[in-house]
Coordinates of C-alpha atoms in Angstrom, one line a residue:
Chain Q
X1 CA 11.0 -15.4 4.7
X2 CA 9.3 -16.0 1.4
X3 CA 11.2 -16.2 -1.8
X4 CA 10.9 -13.3 -4.1
X5 CA 9.5 -14.8 -7.2
X6 CA 9.8 -13.4 -10.6
X7 CA 6.5 -13.9 -12.4
X8 CA 6.6 -16.4 -15.2
X9 CA 3.3 -15.7 -16.8
X10 CA 0.9 -12.8 -17.2
X11 CA -1.5 -14.1 -14.6
X12 CA 1.0 -14.4 -11.8
X13 CA 2.4 -11.1 -12.8
X14 CA -1.0 -9.5 -12.4
X15 CA -1.4 -11.3 -9.0
X16 CA 1.9 -9.9 -7.8
X17 CA 1.1 -6.5 -9.1
X18 CA -2.1 -6.5 -7.1
X19 CA -0.1 -7.1 -4.0
X20 CA 2.3 -4.2 -4.6
X21 CA 1.8 -1.1 -2.5
X22 CA -0.6 1.3 -4.0
X23 CA -1.2 5.0 -3.6
X24 CA -4.9 4.6 -2.8
X25 CA -5.3 1.4 -0.9
X26 CA -8.2 -1.1 -1.1
X27 CA -9.9 -2.8 1.7
X28 CA -7.8 -4.5 4.4
X29 CA -8.0 -8.3 4.5
X30 CA -8.5 -9.7 8.0
X31 CA -7.4 -13.1 9.1
X32 CA -9.2 -14.8 12.0
X33 CA -6.9 -17.2 13.9
X34 CA -7.7 -19.5 16.7
X35 CA -5.1 -19.8 19.5
X36 CA -4.3 -23.0 21.3
X37 CA -7.6 -23.0 23.1
X38 CA -10.8 -21.1 22.3
X39 CA -14.0 -21.6 24.0
X40 CA -17.5 -21.6 22.5
X41 CA -17.9 -17.9 23.2
X42 CA -14.7 -16.9 21.4
X43 CA -15.5 -19.2 18.5
X44 CA -18.9 -17.8 18.0
X45 CA -17.8 -14.2 18.4
X46 CA -15.1 -14.7 15.8
X47 CA -17.5 -16.4 13.4
X48 CA -19.9 -13.5 13.7
X49 CA -17.3 -10.7 13.5
X50 CA -16.1 -12.5 10.4
X51 CA -19.6 -12.5 9.0
X52 CA -19.6 -8.7 9.4
X53 CA -16.2 -8.4 7.8
X54 CA -16.9 -10.6 4.8
X55 CA -15.8 -10.7 2.0
X56 CA -12.5 -9.3 3.2
X57 CA -11.9 -12.0 5.7
X58 CA -9.9 -15.2 5.8
X59 CA -10.6 -17.9 8.4
X60 CA -8.0 -20.2 9.7
X61 CA -10.0 -23.2 10.8
X62 CA -7.2 -25.0 12.7
X63 CA -5.8 -24.1 16.1
X64 CA -2.4 -22.4 16.1
X65 CA 0.0 -22.0 18.9
X66 CA 0.2 -18.3 18.5
X67 CA 0.9 -15.7 21.2
X68 CA 0.9 -12.3 19.5
X69 CA 2.2 -10.5 22.6
X70 CA 5.2 -12.8 23.0
X71 CA 6.1 -13.7 19.4
X72 CA 4.5 -12.2 16.3
X73 CA 6.6 -13.9 13.7
X74 CA 3.9 -16.3 12.6
X75 CA 1.5 -13.4 12.2
X76 CA 4.0 -11.6 10.0
X77 CA 4.4 -14.7 8.0
X78 CA 0.7 -15.1 7.5
X79 CA 0.3 -11.5 6.6
X80 CA 2.8 -11.8 3.8
X81 CA 1.4 -15.1 2.6
X82 CA -2.2 -14.0 2.5
X83 CA -1.7 -10.3 1.8
X84 CA -3.6 -9.5 4.9
X85 CA -3.1 -6.6 7.3
X86 CA -5.5 -7.3 10.1
X87 CA -5.7 -10.2 12.5
X88 CA -8.2 -11.3 15.1
X89 CA -6.6 -13.9 17.3
X90 CA -9.0 -15.7 19.7
X91 CA -7.5 -17.3 22.8
X92 CA -9.0 -18.4 26.0
X93 CA -6.8 -19.1 29.0
X94 CA -7.4 -19.4 32.7
X95 CA -5.7 -16.1 33.3
X96 CA -7.3 -14.3 30.4
X97 CA -10.6 -16.0 29.5
X98 CA -12.4 -15.3 26.2
X99 CA -9.7 -13.1 24.8
X100 CA -9.7 -11.5 21.3
X101 CA -6.6 -9.7 20.1
X102 CA -7.0 -7.2 17.3
X103 CA -3.7 -6.8 15.4
X104 CA -2.9 -4.3 12.8
X105 CA 0.0 -4.7 10.5
X106 CA 2.0 -2.3 8.4
X107 CA 4.1 -3.7 5.6
X108 CA 3.7 -7.2 7.1
X109 CA 5.0 -6.1 10.4
X110 CA 3.0 -5.6 13.6
X111 CA 2.1 -2.0 14.0
X112 CA -0.2 -2.2 17.1
X113 CA -2.3 -4.7 19.0
X114 CA -5.1 -4.5 21.5
X115 CA -6.5 -7.4 23.5
X116 CA -10.0 -7.4 24.7
X117 CA -11.9 -9.9 26.8
X118 CA -15.4 -10.8 25.9
X119 CA -17.6 -10.4 29.0
X120 CA -20.9 -10.9 27.4
X121 CA -21.8 -12.1 24.0
X122 CA -25.2 -12.3 22.3
X123 CA -25.3 -14.1 19.0
X124 CA -26.8 -12.9 15.8
X125 CA -29.2 -15.8 16.0
X126 CA -30.7 -14.6 19.2
X127 CA -32.5 -11.9 17.4
X128 CA -35.1 -12.9 14.9
X129 CA -34.6 -9.8 12.8
X130 CA -33.5 -9.3 9.2
X131 CA -29.7 -9.1 8.8
X132 CA -27.5 -6.9 6.7
X133 CA -26.2 -8.1 3.3
X134 CA -22.6 -9.3 3.4
X135 CA -20.2 -6.9 1.9
X136 CA -22.3 -3.8 2.6
X137 CA -20.6 -0.9 4.2
X138 CA -21.6 -0.4 7.9
X139 CA -22.1 3.0 9.5
X140 CA -19.9 3.5 12.5
X141 CA -20.9 5.1 15.7
X142 CA -18.6 5.7 18.6
X143 CA -20.0 7.1 21.9
X144 CA -18.0 8.1 24.8
X145 CA -15.8 11.1 25.8
X146 CA -12.7 8.9 26.3
X147 CA -12.5 8.1 22.6
X148 CA -11.0 11.5 22.2
X149 CA -8.9 11.8 25.3
X150 CA -7.7 8.4 26.4
X151 CA -4.9 6.9 24.3
X152 CA -6.1 3.3 24.9
X153 CA -9.6 4.0 23.6
X154 CA -8.3 6.2 20.8
X155 CA -6.3 3.2 19.7
X156 CA -9.3 1.0 20.0
X157 CA -11.4 3.4 17.9
X158 CA -8.6 3.6 15.3
X159 CA -8.4 -0.2 15.2
X160 CA -12.1 -0.8 14.8
X161 CA -12.3 2.0 12.2
X162 CA -9.6 0.2 10.2
X163 CA -11.5 -3.1 10.8
X164 CA -15.0 -2.0 9.8
X165 CA -14.5 1.4 8.2
X166 CA -12.4 0.0 5.4
X167 CA -11.0 2.2 2.7
X168 CA -12.2 5.8 2.2
X169 CA -14.9 5.9 -0.5
X170 CA -15.5 8.6 -3.1
X171 CA -19.2 8.0 -3.3
X172 CA -21.9 5.8 -1.9
X173 CA -25.5 4.9 -2.5
X174 CA -27.1 6.0 0.7
X175 CA -30.3 3.8 0.6
X176 CA -27.8 0.8 0.5
X177 CA -26.6 1.6 4.0
X178 CA -28.1 -1.2 6.0
X179 CA -26.5 -1.5 9.3
X180 CA -24.5 0.3 12.0
X181 CA -21.8 -0.8 14.2
X182 CA -22.1 1.1 17.4
X183 CA -19.2 1.2 20.0
X184 CA -20.2 2.8 23.3
X185 CA -18.5 3.1 26.6
X186 CA -19.9 2.4 30.0
X187 CA -19.7 5.2 32.6
X188 CA -16.2 5.7 33.8
X189 CA -15.2 3.5 36.7
X190 CA -14.4 5.0 40.1
X191 CA -11.8 7.8 40.1
X192 CA -9.1 5.9 42.0
X193 CA -8.8 3.5 39.1
X194 CA -9.1 6.0 36.4
X195 CA -5.9 7.8 37.0
X196 CA -3.6 4.8 37.0
X197 CA -5.3 3.6 33.9
X198 CA -5.7 0.0 34.8
X199 CA -9.5 0.0 35.1
X200 CA -11.0 1.2 31.9
X201 CA -14.7 1.4 31.2
X202 CA -16.4 -1.5 29.6
X203 CA -16.9 -1.2 25.8
X204 CA -20.2 -2.2 24.3
X205 CA -20.1 -3.2 20.7
X206 CA -23.6 -3.4 19.2
X207 CA -24.8 -3.9 15.7
X208 CA -28.1 -2.7 14.5
X209 CA -29.9 -2.6 11.2
X210 CA -31.0 0.8 10.0
X211 CA -34.3 1.6 8.4
X212 CA -35.4 5.0 7.3
X213 CA -39.0 6.2 6.8
X214 CA -40.1 8.6 4.1
X215 CA -39.4 11.6 6.3
X216 CA -35.8 10.5 6.7
X217 CA -36.1 9.4 10.3
X218 CA -33.8 6.5 11.1
X219 CA -35.0 3.6 13.2
X220 CA -32.6 0.9 14.5
X221 CA -33.4 -2.7 15.2
X222 CA -30.9 -5.1 16.9
X223 CA -29.1 -7.3 14.5
X224 CA -26.3 -8.9 16.6
X225 CA -23.7 -9.8 17.5
X226 CA -23.7 -7.9 20.8
X227 CA -20.3 -7.9 22.6
X228 CA -19.3 -6.4 25.9
X229 CA -15.6 -6.0 26.0
X230 CA -13.0 -5.3 28.6
X231 CA -9.7 -3.9 27.5
X232 CA -6.6 -6.0 28.4
X233 CA -3.0 -6.0 27.2
X234 CA -2.0 -3.8 24.3
X235 CA 0.9 -2.6 22.2
X236 CA 0.4 1.1 21.2
X237 CA 1.3 2.1 17.7
X238 CA 3.9 4.5 19.3
X239 CA 5.9 1.5 20.3
X240 CA 6.7 1.0 16.6
X241 CA 7.3 4.7 16.0
X242 CA 9.4 4.2 12.9
X243 CA 6.6 2.0 11.3
X244 CA 3.9 4.5 12.4
X245 CA 5.8 7.4 10.8
X246 CA 5.9 5.4 7.5
X247 CA 2.3 4.4 7.8
X248 CA 1.1 7.9 8.3
X249 CA 2.8 9.2 5.2
X250 CA 0.3 10.6 2.7
X251 CA 0.7 10.7 -1.0
X252 CA 1.4 14.1 -2.5
X253 CA -1.8 15.6 -3.9
X254 CA -1.8 15.8 -7.7
X255 CA -2.1 19.2 -9.3
X256 CA -5.4 18.1 -10.9
X257 CA -6.9 17.2 -7.5
X258 CA -5.9 20.5 -6.0
X259 CA -7.5 22.3 -8.9
X260 CA -10.7 20.2 -8.4
X261 CA -10.7 21.3 -4.8
X262 CA -9.9 18.0 -3.3
X263 CA -7.5 18.0 -0.4
X264 CA -8.2 21.7 0.3
X265 CA -11.4 23.2 1.6
X266 CA -13.6 24.2 -1.2
X267 CA -14.3 27.8 -0.9
X268 CA -17.3 29.7 -2.3
X269 CA -19.0 26.5 -3.5
X270 CA -22.1 25.2 -1.9
X271 CA -25.0 22.9 -2.6
X272 CA -28.4 24.4 -2.4
X273 CA -31.6 22.7 -1.2
X274 CA -32.3 21.4 -4.7
X275 CA -28.9 19.7 -4.8
X276 CA -27.4 22.1 -7.3
X277 CA -23.9 23.3 -6.9
X278 CA -23.7 27.0 -6.6
X279 CA -20.6 29.0 -6.6
X280 CA -19.9 32.6 -5.7
X281 CA -17.5 34.5 -7.9
X282 CA -15.8 37.6 -6.6
X283 CA -15.1 40.3 -9.0
X284 CA -12.7 43.2 -8.5
X285 CA -14.0 46.8 -8.2
X286 CA -15.4 48.0 -11.5
X287 CA -13.6 50.8 -13.1
X288 CA -15.9 52.6 -15.4
X289 CA -13.5 55.3 -16.2
X290 CA -11.5 53.2 -18.5
X291 CA -14.5 51.7 -20.2
X292 CA -14.7 52.3 -23.9
X293 CA -18.2 53.0 -25.0
X294 CA -19.6 54.1 -28.3
X295 CA -18.1 57.3 -29.6
X296 CA -20.8 59.9 -29.7
X297 CA -20.7 63.5 -30.4
X298 CA -22.5 64.4 -27.3
X299 CA -20.0 62.7 -25.1
X300 CA -17.0 64.0 -26.9
X301 CA -15.0 66.7 -25.3
X302 CA -15.6 68.8 -22.2
X303 CA -15.6 72.5 -21.5
X304 CA -11.8 72.5 -21.2
X305 CA -11.2 71.6 -24.8
X306 CA -13.3 74.4 -26.2
X307 CA -10.4 75.9 -28.2
X308 CA -9.8 72.8 -30.2
X309 CA -13.4 72.2 -30.7
X310 CA -13.9 75.6 -32.1
X311 CA -11.3 75.0 -34.8
X312 CA -13.0 71.7 -35.7
X313 CA -16.4 73.2 -35.7
X314 CA -15.6 76.0 -38.1
X315 CA -15.5 74.1 -41.4
X316 CA -18.7 72.3 -40.6
X317 CA -20.4 75.5 -39.9
X318 CA -19.3 76.8 -43.2
X319 CA -20.8 73.8 -44.9
X320 CA -24.0 74.2 -43.1
X321 CA -24.2 77.8 -44.1
X322 CA -23.7 76.9 -47.7
X323 CA -26.4 74.3 -47.6
X324 CA -28.6 76.9 -46.0
X325 CA -28.0 79.1 -49.0
Chain Z
X1 CA -58.0 26.3 3.8
X2 CA -55.9 26.0 6.9
X3 CA -52.5 24.5 6.5
X4 CA -51.1 25.4 9.8
X5 CA -51.8 21.9 11.1
X6 CA -49.9 20.3 8.3
X7 CA -47.1 22.7 8.7
X8 CA -46.9 22.0 12.5
X9 CA -46.8 18.3 11.9
X10 CA -44.1 18.8 9.3
X11 CA -42.1 20.9 11.7
X12 CA -42.5 18.2 14.4
X13 CA -41.2 15.7 12.0
X14 CA -38.3 17.9 11.0
X15 CA -37.5 18.2 14.7
X16 CA -37.2 14.5 15.1
X17 CA -34.6 14.5 12.3
X18 CA -32.5 17.1 14.1
X19 CA -30.3 15.8 16.8
X20 CA -29.3 18.3 19.5
X21 CA -26.5 17.4 21.9
X22 CA -24.5 19.4 24.4
X23 CA -21.3 18.7 22.6
X24 CA -22.1 18.5 18.9
X25 CA -21.5 15.2 17.2
X26 CA -18.2 14.8 15.3
X27 CA -19.0 13.4 11.8
X28 CA -16.5 12.0 9.4
X29 CA -18.5 11.4 6.3
X30 CA -15.5 10.0 4.4
X31 CA -15.5 6.9 6.7
X32 CA -19.3 7.1 7.5
X33 CA -18.4 7.5 11.1
X34 CA -20.0 9.6 13.8
X35 CA -18.4 10.2 17.2
X36 CA -20.4 11.2 20.2
X37 CA -18.1 12.8 22.7
X38 CA -20.9 13.5 25.3
X39 CA -20.4 12.0 28.7
X40 CA -22.4 8.9 29.4
X41 CA -25.7 9.6 31.2
X42 CA -25.2 7.3 34.2
X43 CA -28.8 7.2 35.3
X44 CA -30.4 6.1 32.1
X45 CA -27.5 3.8 31.4
X46 CA -28.1 1.9 34.7
X47 CA -31.8 2.0 34.2
X48 CA -31.9 0.2 30.9
X49 CA -28.5 -0.3 29.3
X50 CA -29.7 -1.7 25.9
X51 CA -32.3 1.0 25.5
X52 CA -29.8 3.7 26.3
X53 CA -27.2 2.3 23.8
X54 CA -29.9 2.1 21.1
X55 CA -31.0 5.6 21.7
X56 CA -27.5 7.1 21.5
X57 CA -26.8 5.0 18.4
X58 CA -30.0 6.2 16.8
X59 CA -29.1 9.8 17.5
X60 CA -25.7 9.4 15.9
X61 CA -27.1 7.6 12.9
X62 CA -29.7 10.3 12.4
X63 CA -27.1 13.0 12.5
X64 CA -24.9 11.1 10.1
X65 CA -27.8 10.7 7.7
X66 CA -28.7 14.3 7.8
X67 CA -25.1 15.1 7.0
X68 CA -25.1 12.7 4.1
X69 CA -28.3 14.1 2.7
X70 CA -26.7 17.5 2.5
X71 CA -23.8 16.3 0.3
X72 CA -23.9 16.6 -3.5
X73 CA -25.0 13.6 -5.5
X74 CA -24.4 12.4 -9.0
X75 CA -26.9 10.2 -10.9
X76 CA -25.9 6.7 -11.7
X77 CA -27.8 3.6 -13.2
X78 CA -28.3 2.4 -9.6
X79 CA -29.6 5.6 -8.2
X80 CA -28.1 8.8 -6.9
X81 CA -24.6 8.4 -5.6
X82 CA -23.7 10.7 -2.7
X83 CA -20.2 12.2 -3.2
X84 CA -18.3 11.8 0.0
X85 CA -15.7 14.3 1.2
X86 CA -12.2 13.0 2.0
X87 CA -12.0 11.6 5.5
X88 CA -10.8 13.8 8.3
X89 CA -9.6 10.9 10.5
X90 CA -6.1 9.7 9.5
X91 CA -5.7 6.0 9.7
X92 CA -2.3 4.3 9.2
X93 CA -1.7 2.7 5.8
X94 CA -1.4 -1.1 5.3
X95 CA 1.6 -0.8 3.0
X96 CA 4.2 1.9 2.4
X97 CA 3.7 4.5 -0.3
X98 CA 4.8 3.2 -3.7
X99 CA 8.2 4.3 -4.7
X100 CA 8.4 6.5 -7.8
X101 CA 9.8 4.6 -10.8
X102 CA 13.3 5.7 -11.6
X103 CA 13.5 7.4 -15.0
X104 CA 15.1 5.5 -17.8
X105 CA 18.1 7.0 -19.6
X106 CA 15.9 8.1 -22.4
X107 CA 13.5 9.8 -20.0
X108 CA 16.3 11.7 -18.4
X109 CA 17.6 12.8 -21.7
X110 CA 14.1 13.8 -22.9
X111 CA 13.6 15.8 -19.8
X112 CA 16.9 17.6 -20.2
X113 CA 16.1 18.4 -23.8
X114 CA 12.4 19.2 -23.2
X115 CA 11.2 16.5 -25.5
X116 CA 7.5 15.8 -25.2
X117 CA 6.3 12.2 -25.2
X118 CA 4.4 11.5 -28.4
X119 CA 2.1 8.5 -28.6
X120 CA 2.6 6.5 -31.7
X121 CA -0.4 4.9 -33.4
X122 CA -0.5 1.2 -33.6
X123 CA -1.4 1.4 -37.3
X124 CA 0.4 3.3 -40.1
X125 CA -0.8 4.1 -43.6
X126 CA 0.8 2.0 -46.3
X127 CA 1.0 4.0 -49.6
X128 CA 1.6 1.0 -51.8
X129 CA -1.1 -1.2 -50.4
X130 CA -3.4 1.8 -49.8
X131 CA -4.5 0.5 -46.4
X132 CA -3.7 0.8 -42.7
X133 CA -1.1 -1.8 -41.6
X134 CA 0.4 -2.7 -38.2
X135 CA 3.5 -0.7 -37.2
X136 CA 4.9 -3.9 -35.9
X137 CA 3.7 -7.5 -35.4
X138 CA 1.8 -9.4 -38.0
X139 CA 2.4 -8.0 -41.4
X140 CA 4.1 -5.1 -39.7
X141 CA 5.6 -2.1 -41.5
X142 CA 8.9 -2.8 -39.9
X143 CA 9.1 -6.1 -41.8
X144 CA 8.7 -4.3 -45.1
X145 CA 10.9 -5.8 -47.8
X146 CA 11.8 -8.9 -45.8
X147 CA 9.3 -11.1 -47.7
X148 CA 9.8 -9.5 -51.1
X149 CA 10.0 -12.0 -53.9
X150 CA 12.3 -9.8 -55.9
X151 CA 14.8 -7.2 -54.7
X152 CA 17.4 -5.2 -56.3
X153 CA 21.0 -6.2 -55.8
X154 CA 23.7 -3.6 -56.2
X155 CA 26.5 -4.2 -58.6
X156 CA 29.6 -5.6 -56.9
X157 CA 27.6 -7.3 -54.2
X158 CA 28.9 -10.5 -52.8
X159 CA 27.6 -13.8 -54.2
X160 CA 25.7 -14.8 -51.1
X161 CA 24.2 -11.4 -50.6
X162 CA 20.6 -11.6 -49.5
X163 CA 18.8 -8.3 -49.2
X164 CA 15.9 -9.8 -47.3
X165 CA 18.2 -11.4 -44.8
X166 CA 20.1 -8.2 -44.4
X167 CA 16.9 -6.3 -43.5
X168 CA 15.8 -9.0 -41.1
X169 CA 19.3 -9.0 -39.4
X170 CA 19.2 -5.2 -38.9
X171 CA 15.7 -5.5 -37.4
X172 CA 16.8 -8.2 -35.0
X173 CA 19.8 -6.1 -34.1
X174 CA 17.5 -3.2 -33.2
X175 CA 15.4 -5.4 -31.0
X176 CA 18.5 -6.8 -29.3
X177 CA 19.8 -3.3 -28.7
X178 CA 16.5 -2.3 -27.2
X179 CA 16.5 -5.3 -24.9
X180 CA 20.0 -4.5 -23.8
X181 CA 19.1 -1.0 -23.0
X182 CA 16.1 -2.2 -21.0
X183 CA 18.4 -4.4 -18.9
X184 CA 20.8 -1.5 -18.4
X185 CA 17.9 0.7 -17.2
X186 CA 16.8 -2.1 -14.8
X187 CA 20.3 -2.5 -13.4
X188 CA 20.6 1.3 -13.0
X189 CA 17.2 1.3 -11.2
X190 CA 18.2 -1.4 -8.9
X191 CA 20.7 0.8 -7.3
X192 CA 23.7 2.8 -8.4
X193 CA 25.2 2.2 -4.9
X194 CA 25.7 -1.5 -5.5
X195 CA 27.5 -0.7 -8.8
X196 CA 30.5 1.1 -7.2
X197 CA 31.7 -1.8 -5.1
X198 CA 31.4 -4.1 -8.1
X199 CA 33.8 -1.8 -10.0
X200 CA 36.2 -1.8 -7.1
X201 CA 36.2 -5.5 -7.0
X202 CA 36.9 -5.8 -10.6
X203 CA 39.8 -3.4 -10.3
X204 CA 41.3 -5.5 -7.6
X205 CA 40.8 -8.6 -9.6
X206 CA 42.6 -7.1 -12.6
X207 CA 45.5 -6.0 -10.4
X208 CA 45.9 -9.4 -8.9
X209 CA 45.9 -11.1 -12.4
X210 CA 48.5 -8.6 -13.6
X211 CA 50.7 -9.3 -10.6
X212 CA 50.5 -13.1 -11.2
X213 CA 51.3 -12.7 -14.9
X214 CA 54.3 -10.5 -14.2
X215 CA 56.0 -13.3 -12.2
X216 CA 54.8 -16.1 -14.4
X217 CA 57.8 -16.1 -16.8
X218 CA 60.7 -18.5 -16.7
X219 CA 62.8 -15.9 -14.8
X220 CA 59.9 -15.0 -12.6
X221 CA 59.8 -11.6 -14.1
X222 CA 63.4 -10.8 -13.5
X223 CA 64.5 -10.3 -17.1
X224 CA 61.3 -9.1 -18.5
X225 CA 61.2 -5.9 -20.5
X226 CA 59.8 -3.1 -18.2
X227 CA 57.0 -1.1 -19.7
X228 CA 57.0 2.6 -19.3
X229 CA 55.4 3.8 -16.1
X230 CA 55.3 0.3 -14.7
X231 CA 55.6 0.2 -11.0
X232 CA 57.8 -2.2 -9.0
X233 CA 55.9 -5.2 -7.8
X234 CA 55.3 -5.1 -4.1
X235 CA 55.7 -8.4 -2.4
X236 CA 53.9 -9.5 0.8
X237 CA 55.6 -8.1 3.8
X238 CA 56.1 -10.4 6.6
X239 CA 54.6 -9.4 9.9
X240 CA 55.6 -10.6 13.3
X241 CA 53.5 -10.5 16.4
X242 CA 55.1 -8.9 19.4
X243 CA 56.5 -11.3 21.9
X244 CA 54.6 -9.9 24.8
X245 CA 50.9 -9.8 24.4
X246 CA 47.8 -9.5 26.7
X247 CA 46.4 -12.8 28.0
X248 CA 43.1 -12.3 26.4
X249 CA 44.6 -12.1 22.9
X250 CA 46.8 -15.1 23.6
X251 CA 43.7 -17.1 24.7
X252 CA 41.8 -16.1 21.7
X253 CA 44.6 -17.1 19.4
X254 CA 45.1 -20.5 21.0
X255 CA 41.4 -21.1 20.9
X256 CA 41.4 -20.3 17.3
X257 CA 44.1 -22.8 16.7
X258 CA 42.3 -25.5 18.6
X259 CA 39.1 -24.9 16.7
X260 CA 41.0 -25.1 13.5
X261 CA 42.5 -28.4 14.5
X262 CA 39.1 -29.7 15.5
X263 CA 37.7 -28.7 12.1
X264 CA 40.5 -30.4 10.4
X265 CA 40.1 -33.6 12.3
X266 CA 36.4 -33.5 11.5
X267 CA 37.1 -33.0 7.8
X268 CA 39.6 -35.8 7.9
X269 CA 37.0 -38.1 9.4
X270 CA 34.5 -37.1 6.9
X271 CA 36.9 -37.9 4.1
X272 CA 37.7 -41.2 5.6
X273 CA 34.1 -42.3 5.9
X274 CA 33.0 -40.8 2.7
X275 CA 34.4 -41.0 -0.8
X276 CA 38.1 -40.9 -0.5
X277 CA 39.5 -40.2 -3.9
X278 CA 42.4 -42.6 -3.7
X279 CA 40.5 -45.5 -2.3
X280 CA 36.9 -46.2 -2.9
X281 CA 36.1 -47.6 0.5
X282 CA 32.7 -49.1 -0.5
X283 CA 34.1 -50.8 -3.4
X284 CA 37.0 -52.2 -1.4
X285 CA 34.7 -53.6 1.2
X286 CA 32.5 -55.2 -1.4
X287 CA 35.5 -56.9 -3.0
X288 CA 37.0 -58.0 0.3
X289 CA 33.7 -59.4 1.7
X290 CA 32.7 -61.0 -1.6
X291 CA 29.7 -58.7 -1.8
X292 CA 28.4 -59.6 1.7
X293 CA 29.1 -56.2 3.2
X294 CA 31.2 -54.8 6.1
X295 CA 29.1 -56.6 8.8
X296 CA 30.0 -60.0 7.3
X297 CA 33.6 -59.0 7.1
X298 CA 33.8 -58.3 10.9
X299 CA 32.0 -61.5 11.6
X300 CA 34.5 -63.4 9.6
X301 CA 37.4 -61.7 11.3
X302 CA 36.1 -62.6 14.7
X303 CA 35.4 -66.3 13.8
X304 CA 38.9 -67.6 14.0
X305 CA 39.1 -66.2 17.5
X306 CA 36.2 -68.5 18.5
X307 CA 37.9 -71.5 16.9
X308 CA 41.0 -70.8 18.8
X309 CA 39.1 -71.0 22.0
X310 CA 37.6 -74.3 21.1
X311 CA 40.8 -75.8 20.4

């Protein structure tokens, strides 16, 4: 356990405040840890995944005797020490060669984990193509029906989304989107394996650079790294249900945001082809009966009020007759 | 002029931008994510995997871009910024939601009374100087009169009466009071639940002290004047264990005694080896061995034995 320190100067106070929980969270820091043995493949894969994750990535250059599925205490310690909430642990053993474990933390405790085995790896350097700028936001593409239905793959999607997708943005400069991380599934393996859930389809993780021509057509070019992954052990987030419940809590929407239309579907507001915001306003039924127009003699009175009118008329008639004289 | 050709080409281009799939793509613009839930086309996958993956990715990216282009934009110095909607996918947070700050005592009071918070300006107008001065801090308005070179002293004031010092003291007292209140607010915020046991503890402490003082007179409280409403002191009642007990309990008790003895012997050992207060062992050894240490002392004591043998 770390000591709780009381800040002694303004700088350390600011640093501590930056670590405090916030309503709207920033990007998640990821730590890349090597296990007791990592082969060349795992090393390179981690290096290139880190290149994609930069600048929100921390590399642990030394080997560490860490086994996330047996004991996650060191991960929890590192998470607290480095203010990180994602881990990629590389480990290669005889039983599970070329393994990468994605770990997601909540409040410095392990929320869920997913181990994948690297079955094929093509480095970034294998493609002599332009690479994306570090720190640019990738587009994400998930292809495969199981991402919606199978809990293991739904978890993988959620993990990768947390890893690459980062915090939700309010706005983005679209021409600055340079690359896409595409995660696709191989066709489902034979049916006998599918029902017991041990044999899951292979996952292809590809990264491409995106270029768009004038007409808005997108063209992709391979950027690397290319990874073919096989799903292995995992800890579902439901295993830590109490943590998950806390992690899924959303802040209450502020009154101002509700008025702006955030959080709720904006109704009767649309953007036309020119990019202008157009709103439709609904008016109630118009009641012209109660309308007060200019008082005119011709409008005044109807046939029913003839009695009154005659009384009023009389003096004027007299006047007129006099003038006529 | 025939524009039909141009129109046709434009339409063809438009078509390329439109992605048609059996199951429409799910797009989460907030996370810039597109999910393609169509089943994998096994034939084309096996024919050329990389080309197939690239084609599906391109379709997805195209659909995402067309969604993004339909979103409203705001101009910025770097170019138009596309306003993204809040994401539809819910991801777990990295840290818990921040806890709301507990209101201070003043805030509670102000809320009850309906007092609106008013922001005070940092500067106030000084009528005498005819300029804006700090409300506090350097040359602050709250220090007014403290540095006056001449001040009125009322008749009958004490000899060492210093009006400037008086003003300064009262200001310092206000600051101290504010600090105290801040601390109280902090203590209250840290948990009202932890306060109650503290109070109970204090009560017990007072009771214990009272009981000790009542029997601390020469007559052990026997001839003391009784106060009104004073209760009779309750002594400690002796308790005896029953003669017949279960074996388990007996075992536990005897083990406790043994462990207590063990601890005691350990403690005794420690005291012997370490600094015994009556006898400073280290010093004694030093004086006995003439500064040569305990090893020399044992050697010396064994020497005569050897001599005996020789003789």
